Amino acid sequence: MPSTMSRRGFLAAGGGLAAASALSGCSALAAADDDPGTLVVHSQLGTTAPGSPTYLSALDRFRKENPGLKVRNLVNGDDLAQVYETSRLARKEPDVVMVNLYDKTLAWTDVGATVDVKGYLDDWGLRERVLPVALDAWTDGKGRVRAFPYFATNWPIACNRALLDKAGVDRVPATGDELIAAAGKLRRKGIAPVTVGGNDWTGQKLLAQIIQTFLTEDEARHVYATGDFGGRGARQGLEYFVELRDAGVFADKAQGLTSDSMTTQFNTQAAAMQSAMSSALAKVPAEVARHTDVGGWPLAPGAAHDKPTILRTYTLIGFWISPNGTKKIDAVEKFLRFMYRQDTVSRFIKEAGRDMALRSDTVSSDFPLVAAAQRLGGDVSQVLLPDLFVPPAATQPLITATSTSFTRGTSAAKVRSVLEAAYRGA
């Protein structure tokens, strides 16, 4: 679907229903066929996604506490948003959707694919459970709350001290010059310096983080909302990125790596550093985590920040309510009250190492790197996660542009050109 406007018409118009009916074999399309006593939840949790075992266990407990209410769990991966939109076209969408605020989902509330949950949040007395920063992130420009916030994430830089020591690097790099010097020493020992999924969203996020080295938050918001990378700060950030890339800071052929290959390189100690969100930090083997530090991305002279930078987001997963869900609102209320309970939230923190968008005193004691990232606080500077500001039609083109950007020898002007081209037609 090429744009938010075309999706608005497609979701709202009955003319799209014929196309949806052709895909009626899709599991989500059967959602509305369930009886009124069945709550249908559509989620990415249920297979290998981090937190799936905890979620499935929570569902079992919810069923036991509510014996008169059946719960059906539909599972999709990265295609969840597309599958949901298809089911909504046929008016057979699930009642609750668990997905992040990104790309296609940015338009859902505006086009009526999901409903504003602000009234429910207040009526059910759950507003105080949500961190204010998370509530702000889930609230759109018209004051509507798109979904009930749930998962959050920290996104620091993980550094394997043992590999740095092996290469003769006596401290974790805090500046661009130190990072370049460390990269040279690591390469001489056959160790990749910074591994990154230059061919997917992980590389896109790191590129965005580095570009923001010379941008204030307001400037970064403008850049990613408009696709205008021609300002002084954005150009400086692109030049800094190219300098690091061509100095060998990133793993060889980073433009072809994915999040999976990045995680494998770091966890097998083939690479010394990675930009890792909480779910990746939770997967670092104990023998590697013991000698791993987390911190921010090194700065360059003249940076707009006074401390190394990290990304944070409170929009990783929320509970969206569909129009069908409003017809079973009593069941939805029971489910969300259960998922917001302190004991349920604590299990995700303790068992799965998840960061939460909700208030909790529980710490990720069995996931030391996740806990360390939670404690960074004022030791780092936070830059803007671009997801909430990039037009949906530009999201995938930006990832394609990321691969070009991580290709050695591509000039800063060329990187700017491919990034701006991703916005054409958005």
XYZ file of C-alpha atoms in Angstrom:
426
model
C 0.000 0.000 0.000
C 1.870 3.045 -1.235
C 0.750 5.737 1.170
C -1.226 6.579 4.279
C -3.877 8.241 2.135
C -4.372 5.209 -0.076
C -4.525 2.984 2.976
C -7.117 5.295 4.524
C -9.371 4.829 1.528
C -8.647 1.132 1.265
C -9.478 0.397 4.880
C -12.564 2.560 4.924
C -14.069 1.594 1.588
C -16.197 -1.475 1.076
C -14.644 -1.899 -2.363
C -11.614 -3.509 -0.753
C -13.609 -6.358 0.719
C -13.556 -8.441 -2.420
C -9.767 -8.432 -2.394
C -9.775 -9.453 1.253
C -12.208 -12.284 0.643
C -9.779 -13.806 -1.831
C -7.393 -14.287 1.078
C -9.947 -15.862 3.404
C -7.614 -18.783 4.082
C -5.582 -16.456 6.291
C -5.941 -17.451 9.949
C -6.772 -13.921 11.080
C -9.743 -13.756 8.714
C -11.504 -16.433 10.722
C -11.387 -14.311 13.871
C -14.916 -12.975 13.671
C -16.309 -16.476 13.190
C -15.611 -17.223 16.850
C -18.514 -17.070 19.261
C -19.053 -13.982 21.457
C -17.560 -15.877 24.388
C -14.156 -16.093 22.700
C -11.624 -13.271 22.939
C -9.333 -13.251 19.885
C -5.847 -11.821 20.397
C -3.410 -11.271 17.511
C 0.242 -11.189 18.554
C 3.850 -11.792 17.551
C 4.300 -13.649 20.830
C 3.786 -17.376 20.679
C 6.774 -18.800 18.795
C 10.409 -17.654 19.119
C 9.810 -13.962 19.846
C 11.381 -12.868 23.162
C 8.863 -13.243 25.955
C 6.729 -15.837 24.148
C 6.944 -18.547 26.855
C 5.990 -16.011 29.520
C 3.112 -14.734 27.419
C 1.740 -18.212 26.707
C 2.000 -19.066 30.392
C 0.157 -15.851 31.262
C -2.607 -16.781 28.825
C -2.990 -20.170 30.519
C -3.266 -18.482 33.895
C -5.820 -15.980 32.555
C -7.934 -18.847 31.198
C -7.870 -20.595 34.578
C -8.917 -17.394 36.367
C -11.696 -16.799 33.823
C -13.139 -20.248 33.078
C -16.161 -18.872 31.253
C -14.039 -16.929 28.760
C -12.159 -18.572 25.919
C -9.031 -16.937 24.475
C -7.767 -17.630 20.995
C -4.191 -16.532 20.214
C -3.362 -15.776 16.569
C 0.352 -15.526 15.814
C 2.195 -13.768 13.019
C 5.729 -12.475 12.634
C 6.835 -9.369 10.753
C 3.774 -9.643 8.516
C 1.344 -9.132 11.415
C 0.353 -5.593 10.371
C -0.421 -6.669 6.819
C -2.414 -9.712 7.986
C -4.384 -7.561 10.418
C -5.212 -4.986 7.758
C -6.452 -7.749 5.472
C -8.682 -9.174 8.198
C -10.006 -5.697 9.005
C -10.998 -5.209 5.378
C -13.216 -8.291 5.667
C -14.539 -7.061 9.063
C -13.165 -10.276 10.558
C -10.335 -8.708 12.543
C -9.264 -10.001 15.974
C -10.417 -8.183 19.091
C -7.011 -7.184 20.481
C -3.757 -6.696 18.562
C -0.311 -6.745 20.190
C 2.133 -4.881 17.952
C 4.488 -1.910 17.970
C 3.840 1.641 16.798
C 5.700 1.688 13.490
C 5.178 1.949 9.739
C 1.636 0.783 8.855
C 0.319 0.927 12.413
C 0.904 4.686 12.640
C -2.256 5.190 10.566
C -4.550 2.626 12.185
C -6.364 4.834 14.684
C -6.727 7.658 12.199
C -8.411 5.430 9.603
C -10.621 3.553 12.065
C -8.752 0.255 11.865
C -8.374 0.454 15.660
C -10.045 2.659 18.262
C -8.905 5.429 20.588
C -8.356 3.739 23.976
C -8.071 6.903 26.076
C -11.536 6.502 27.599
C -10.969 2.850 28.438
C -7.584 3.636 30.003
C -9.272 6.121 32.329
C -12.510 4.208 32.968
C -10.580 1.076 33.950
C -8.252 3.023 36.240
C -5.093 1.908 34.395
C -3.604 5.281 33.453
C -1.507 5.459 36.622
C 0.144 2.146 35.736
C 1.693 3.693 32.605
C 4.933 5.670 32.611
C 4.105 9.265 31.535
C 6.753 9.193 28.789
C 5.170 6.041 27.375
C 1.697 7.553 27.416
C 3.015 10.577 25.545
C 4.593 8.336 22.911
C 1.351 6.462 22.269
C -0.761 9.658 22.080
C -1.237 11.080 18.585
C -1.447 14.722 17.530
C -5.207 14.758 18.094
C -4.937 13.579 21.704
C -6.004 10.007 20.962
C -4.242 7.145 22.730
C -3.604 4.550 20.049
C -3.116 1.540 22.327
C -2.411 0.418 25.891
C 1.415 0.716 26.240
C 3.239 -2.449 27.316
C 6.795 -3.290 26.157
C 9.600 -0.740 26.001
C 13.276 -1.095 25.170
C 16.689 0.410 25.797
C 19.098 0.376 22.876
C 22.686 0.869 24.075
C 26.035 -0.223 22.633
C 27.333 -3.522 24.041
C 31.136 -3.815 24.258
C 33.019 -7.063 24.901
C 35.812 -5.988 27.258
C 37.677 -9.283 26.874
C 38.014 -8.766 23.123
C 39.047 -5.145 23.624
C 41.722 -6.289 26.103
C 42.913 -8.954 23.670
C 43.423 -6.270 21.028
C 45.207 -3.933 23.428
C 42.332 -1.462 23.772
C 42.511 -0.316 27.374
C 39.058 1.245 27.649
C 35.676 1.321 25.970
C 35.826 4.005 23.237
C 34.068 7.239 24.160
C 34.978 9.342 21.106
C 35.036 8.775 17.380
C 38.847 8.926 17.301
C 39.066 6.313 20.062
C 36.590 4.113 18.182
C 38.618 4.322 14.955
C 41.829 3.517 16.814
C 40.176 0.583 18.578
C 38.797 -0.717 15.257
C 42.292 -0.836 13.801
C 43.652 -2.813 16.757
C 40.717 -5.232 16.720
C 41.081 -5.884 13.005
C 44.768 -6.706 13.427
C 43.642 -9.460 15.797
C 41.048 -10.731 13.322
C 38.113 -9.373 15.353
C 35.265 -7.417 13.751
C 34.896 -4.061 15.550
C 31.168 -3.103 15.391
C 28.748 -5.649 13.951
C 25.473 -4.266 12.608
C 22.585 -5.429 10.433
C 23.309 -2.993 7.622
C 20.685 -4.689 5.472
C 17.740 -4.295 7.848
C 16.154 -2.207 10.569
C 19.075 -2.571 12.999
C 21.391 -0.778 10.615
C 18.760 1.838 9.882
C 18.470 2.635 13.586
C 22.237 2.868 14.132
C 22.615 5.088 11.078
C 19.859 7.356 12.430
C 21.591 7.460 15.807
C 24.945 8.466 14.324
C 23.382 11.118 12.073
C 21.874 12.698 15.202
C 25.316 13.287 16.704
C 25.060 16.930 15.615
C 21.271 17.350 15.857
C 19.046 18.580 18.660
C 15.815 16.667 19.263
C 13.747 19.255 17.416
C 16.157 19.229 14.473
C 16.099 15.429 14.353
C 12.290 15.404 14.415
C 12.263 17.746 11.411
C 14.811 15.661 9.496
C 12.940 12.381 9.909
C 9.484 13.833 9.395
C 10.423 15.635 6.170
C 13.356 13.673 4.757
C 15.416 16.838 4.519
C 19.006 15.808 5.295
C 20.473 19.001 3.850
C 20.822 20.997 7.063
C 24.227 21.587 8.573
C 23.793 19.185 11.499
C 22.451 16.351 9.337
C 25.302 16.792 6.842
C 27.840 16.719 9.682
C 26.254 13.526 10.988
C 26.435 11.896 7.556
C 30.082 12.872 7.218
C 30.807 11.424 10.662
C 29.107 8.162 9.705
C 31.086 7.916 6.445
C 34.336 8.664 8.266
C 33.699 5.832 10.733
C 32.562 3.425 8.016
C 35.527 4.008 5.719
C 37.926 3.755 8.653
C 36.773 0.154 9.116
C 34.666 0.622 12.242
C 31.854 -1.630 10.995
C 32.124 -5.347 10.288
C 33.114 -6.395 6.774
C 30.232 -6.392 4.292
C 27.959 -4.824 6.892
C 25.620 -3.804 4.074
C 24.606 -7.450 3.696
C 24.277 -8.355 7.384
C 20.962 -8.741 9.215
C 19.918 -8.532 12.842
C 20.367 -12.316 13.152
C 23.892 -12.322 11.733
C 24.774 -9.330 13.905
C 23.576 -11.106 17.052
C 25.437 -14.284 16.092
C 28.711 -12.427 15.505
C 28.538 -10.722 18.896
C 27.331 -13.732 20.873
C 30.051 -15.986 19.388
C 32.682 -13.299 20.119
C 33.521 -12.750 16.474
C 32.747 -9.049 16.968
C 33.591 -6.744 19.854
C 30.635 -4.333 19.767
C 27.016 -4.171 18.675
C 24.061 -1.788 18.864
C 21.682 -3.993 20.829
C 18.130 -3.472 22.013
C 16.986 -5.128 25.242
C 15.736 -8.322 23.583
C 19.191 -8.852 22.026
C 20.941 -8.084 25.314
C 18.795 -10.728 26.992
C 20.144 -13.347 24.550
C 23.841 -12.694 25.181
C 25.303 -15.911 26.666
C 26.278 -15.698 30.342
C 29.967 -16.324 29.597
C 29.967 -13.333 27.238
C 27.749 -11.117 29.393
C 30.218 -11.446 32.283
C 32.762 -9.349 30.424
C 30.424 -7.043 28.501
C 29.719 -3.385 29.259
C 26.824 -1.322 27.920
C 26.957 2.378 27.162
C 26.424 4.986 24.482
C 27.696 5.566 20.951
C 30.967 7.577 20.884
C 30.739 11.274 20.076
C 32.676 13.535 17.717
C 33.980 17.057 18.457
C 31.237 19.655 18.233
C 28.450 17.154 18.949
C 25.049 18.432 20.042
C 25.206 15.999 22.981
C 27.532 16.042 25.967
C 27.450 12.280 26.553
C 27.553 9.178 24.336
C 24.125 8.436 22.885
C 21.594 5.630 23.079
C 18.097 5.025 21.716
C 15.083 4.316 23.913
C 11.513 3.618 22.956
C 8.295 2.953 24.857
C 6.322 1.868 21.784
C 7.655 -1.654 21.249
C 4.361 -3.452 21.916
C 0.964 -2.130 22.901
C -2.525 -3.596 23.162
C -4.664 -2.144 20.363
C -8.452 -2.576 20.463
C -10.209 -3.234 17.167
C -13.775 -2.279 16.205
C -14.678 -5.953 16.748
C -13.072 -5.708 20.192
C -15.507 -2.987 21.234
C -18.286 -5.568 20.842
C -16.567 -7.721 23.497
C -15.354 -4.879 25.637
C -16.064 -6.638 28.961
C -13.767 -9.495 27.931
C -11.148 -7.031 26.669
C -11.258 -5.217 30.006
C -10.662 -8.442 31.947
C -7.737 -9.334 29.687
C -6.053 -5.929 29.922
C -6.542 -5.655 33.664
C -4.842 -9.050 33.975
C -1.943 -8.113 31.673
C -1.441 -4.840 33.580
C -1.323 -6.563 36.978
C 1.951 -6.180 38.861
C 2.526 -9.929 39.046
C 2.030 -10.377 35.291
C 4.314 -7.448 34.442
C 6.967 -8.706 36.861
C 7.071 -12.077 35.131
C 7.975 -10.474 31.807
C 10.783 -8.562 33.510
C 12.157 -11.490 35.519
C 11.574 -14.383 33.117
C 12.043 -12.731 29.714
C 14.248 -9.724 30.420
C 11.738 -7.345 28.861
C 11.722 -3.619 29.484
C 8.232 -2.363 30.231
C 6.336 0.846 29.547
C 4.571 0.345 32.903
C 5.575 1.220 36.441
C 7.311 -1.624 38.274
C 9.943 -2.089 40.979
C 11.000 -5.466 39.551
C 14.512 -5.692 38.063
C 15.879 -8.020 35.385
C 18.223 -9.791 37.798
C 18.702 -12.838 35.553
C 19.517 -10.594 32.590
C 22.480 -8.490 33.773
C 22.969 -6.534 30.542
C 19.291 -5.565 30.397
C 19.510 -4.415 34.011
C 22.728 -2.514 33.300
C 21.064 -0.704 30.397
C 18.153 0.225 32.669
C 20.627 1.806 35.083
C 22.426 3.977 32.508
C 20.251 6.984 33.282
C 22.223 10.209 33.177
C 25.418 8.509 32.021
C 24.187 8.713 28.437
C 22.280 11.090 26.185
C 19.123 9.895 24.470
C 18.550 10.583 20.789
C 15.299 10.385 18.875
C 13.921 7.070 17.631
C 12.729 8.054 14.144
C 9.893 5.492 13.909
C 7.136 7.846 15.085
C 8.050 10.544 12.578
C 9.007 8.733 9.370
C 6.040 8.611 6.935
C 4.914 4.971 6.589
C 5.573 4.945 2.844
C 9.228 5.844 3.485
C 9.923 3.119 6.046
C 10.982 0.271 3.765
C 12.783 2.522 1.251
C 14.860 3.856 4.160
C 15.982 0.321 4.998
C 17.005 -0.205 1.362
C 18.900 3.092 1.518
C 20.615 1.866 4.682
C 22.321 -0.966 2.810
C 23.736 1.522 0.308
C 24.876 3.742 3.173
C 26.875 0.930 4.807
C 28.664 0.120 1.538
C 32.240 1.326 1.814
C 33.219 4.115 -0.539
C 29.718 5.592 -0.811
C 30.168 9.335 -0.339
C 28.281 11.369 2.252
C 26.541 13.181 -0.625
C 25.417 9.857 -2.092
C 24.164 8.653 1.292
C 22.179 11.863 1.645
C 20.777 11.372 -1.849
C 19.514 7.821 -1.232
C 18.024 8.771 2.125
C 16.142 11.693 0.658
C 15.018 9.579 -2.303
C 13.331 7.202 0.175
C 10.862 9.990 0.986
C 9.761 10.691 -2.565
C 6.094 9.845 -2.860
C 5.731 9.474 0.908
